[in-house]
């Protein structure tokens, strides 16, 4: 049987989702061809805001990579536009003179951004916000220019504005209305939103009508109807979209605002369908993805000849993807004479809730500040639920029962990807999922805007029977076991286990050889428990720690030699310069840890680079002491009360190399001005007249946390003892990969203080630490002196191919 | 056209450390060679389908390697990327004769 030919025009979100639905229903019945004007495979347009805001890269937003098309035997023409449909003979023609016959044609041409027909709108520096190229243009502009103006204070405009702020531009938003997002919000919410965004740094020009865009060749500013002038180097037009119907119009396919379709997505012409933003269904054109996905389902059923009731229209809901701002609206937004409302306005916390009620039923809602009820309200609006149901449900929640528990199975949890509660529960149960990431990977829930993450997490907790808030009590160290860190460590001690495979065997690991999480963790625990005898397992080390250098994205490595306390000298600098020349180092950079980093070194060259440097490893790759940052101190600085450099060097020399659960950083400042940033270090020292303050548990990384004062001491001997005891206690009780900041919070500062204050404890902790320190050698030296290490770890094989 | 497989000696067994990868370049082709715990030797393309990470430097567990860049889990046996990620890498035949290791490519 010859396959039916389906041609899809528009390689975007709605079109490809429809094909997916078709393939799900009928794998082999059709021959599929796709045309897309953009030069990319299908990507997640929603996430462009995140690309612009710098949270994601273009590669990360690809929804279907080239392999997907190949695997499903779809012929794909990208960068190619369909310019005519001959509906009589069922043939389409492209701008590259391609003619393709079809049995069924799907139009999914999306929308075009609406560009205001202003004088000057064609100048360089005016852009829309619709596709990858627009984003790239804005990112490029932000590198050269400072001032951006966004015309339009709706969803798109505000997301663009937030992105441009992140790119370091000064941003003015021009809006024609007196409050923001007037199509989705009421005045109260719109004003709250404006206040919040102003505090993030946006400037608003409200009630402003643009008259012209001015400038020589490129944009220099905007002139308004009231005569005022605004300077701008970049103008983003985000005033709306219009269905892209040109192809349909020119081919005689009936069009009103969009291409008109019935409940089965059929246009007025036989065998021609339309779906997505270009389609008009019951006089509505949708501009969000979740309706498009429902349309895709209806379309797929029709094409595969499966009876169904078709598409009945959708209730729209809105979320703004700007971090720090939670807004939601759905259904009716503004009250009229027939509506009653429930309103809660909390000026102090900046939250606002309005629910509209028509004849006792919920008809719409607006939320600002707290959107945790958004899914529930959306469902209730869709079903026109009684307001009493809402009020009752609210009582149970206030009693602590999770929202999702009460959702029916067919409730859509992820609106972006059309994933229902039943889909998620089924996936968790049948595939034994345990983490949010797994659920996301298997079901696509939360893959686009991420707004439903709290619901997905709750659902995971409900389904697996673990309360997510309690799970930290006993957390298995990885998916290979049910045992927690403390249990594993106790077993290793009790049973005298001596290597990772033995631990896995004896403790009944679910996998025979572990995973990338437990192997390094077990290797650490074994070494910590028995430093003298345990032989470190190279294969259980993450590459950086195995090779004693940081791997780069291109597979080369970086080398950071020690520079104790951030102090260097002319001879060492000369050596570094010579090495850089000899090995073609691509970049020499001063690190945030006060030393030098040599980048782009080939793996094979590492041992000889180290030999030439003849300096100790700086362990910039290790779970160990990284750097001790120091300030100038009393010998030079007019405020210095202590010799910070000497103390820093002493600490670094004493504690370097010893393995810790996560990396450890120290800082020593000689006065409370704290130029070495001791307040955000794992261990920080601040000199005051005649004494040192010791701070612990600070972190300047992902979760910024200031350190807590542990104690105040007079002598350097005391400093070394207390630091030693602190480090050893951390080594013995922290989870692998737990920074001191988290560990101190978990254990409690007072508890740690009590342990260290106890004189015997302090002595014993230091003794055990000294045992561990005594067996350590510089790893670079070891590699230089060992043929075996060099050939097994650093040499790669090069086999020439003969050319004939 | 059918591609004729070539066979190349790339190493001896004793040169391959257990449970670690070795980078082998054959002309411009880069292969990650692994000597697994069960003694078998396997070869896959040395390029992670995610962002091109060098798989030879990954942590190995059983028949899987974890990419050193962003921790994707990839089967060394059939090249398939494991859930929740997707994709695959090319695998190559390996023959061991006496002490010598050959890659078919
Ligand atoms: C080189 C350096 C950046 C620089 O050029 O300044 C750097 C580079 C890297 N940092 Fe860092 N960090 C560097 C200072 C810092 C600092 C600042 C400091 O130490 O004063 C911080 C915040 C302070 C802190 O840690 O409390 C910092 C917080 C991080 C974090 C987040 C840690 C956290 O607990 O939140 C990571 C990720 C991790 O370790 O898991 C990280 C991880 C990394 C890695 C190793 C990422 C990786 O795994 O590949 C980077 C290696 C880059 C490369 O390609 O070689 N880097 N990193 C700095 C090296 C200092 C040194 O001399 O050793
Ligand atoms: C920055 C931004 C943020 C957004 N945020 C959200 C959000 O948070 N939530 C939400 O629900 N929605 C959001 N949207 C809207 C959502 O992206 C769209 O509703 C959705 O992409 C529409 O899908 P579509 O397939 O109809 O159109 P598109 O994704 O635009 O696809 C149409 C494709 O067809 C191609 N095409 C057109 N004509 C032809 C032709 N003649 N020949 C060949 N190819 C052609 C186009 O080049 C385009 O690639 C956002 C949109 C943008 C731009
Ligand atoms: S902040 Fe650190 S981890 Fe992030 S890119 Fe810079 S060097 Fe790499
Ligand atoms: S490159 Fe391999 S996981 Fe990212």
PDB file of C-alpha atoms in Angstrom, chain A residues 80 172 270 327-328 339 396 409 476 502 590 608 698 739 779:
ATOM      1  CA  UNK A  80      12.613  27.114   2.934  1.00  0.00           C
ATOM      2  CA  UNK A 172      12.470  52.080  29.143  1.00  0.00           C
ATOM      3  CA  UNK A 270     -10.849  19.826   1.281  1.00  0.00           C
ATOM      4  CA  UNK A 327       1.247  36.822  38.245  1.00  0.00           C
ATOM      5  CA  UNK A 328      -1.558  34.700  36.949  1.00  0.00           C
ATOM      6  CA  UNK A 339     -20.359  39.672  38.489  1.00  0.00           C
ATOM      7  CA  UNK A 396      -8.731  21.673  53.586  1.00  0.00           C
ATOM      8  CA  UNK A 409      -6.838  12.564  36.895  1.00  0.00           C
ATOM      9  CA  UNK A 476      19.879   7.639  50.278  1.00  0.00           C
ATOM     10  CA  UNK A 502      33.203  -4.330  48.542  1.00  0.00           C
ATOM     11  CA  UNK A 590      44.090  35.718  37.426  1.00  0.00           C
ATOM     12  CA  UNK A 608      55.675  18.072  31.402  1.00  0.00           C
ATOM     13  CA  UNK A 698      30.303  31.215  54.723  1.00  0.00           C
ATOM     14  CA  UNK A 739      29.721  22.587  51.640  1.00  0.00           C
ATOM     15  CA  UNK A 779      50.083  14.710  42.975  1.00  0.00           C
TER      16      UNK A 779
END
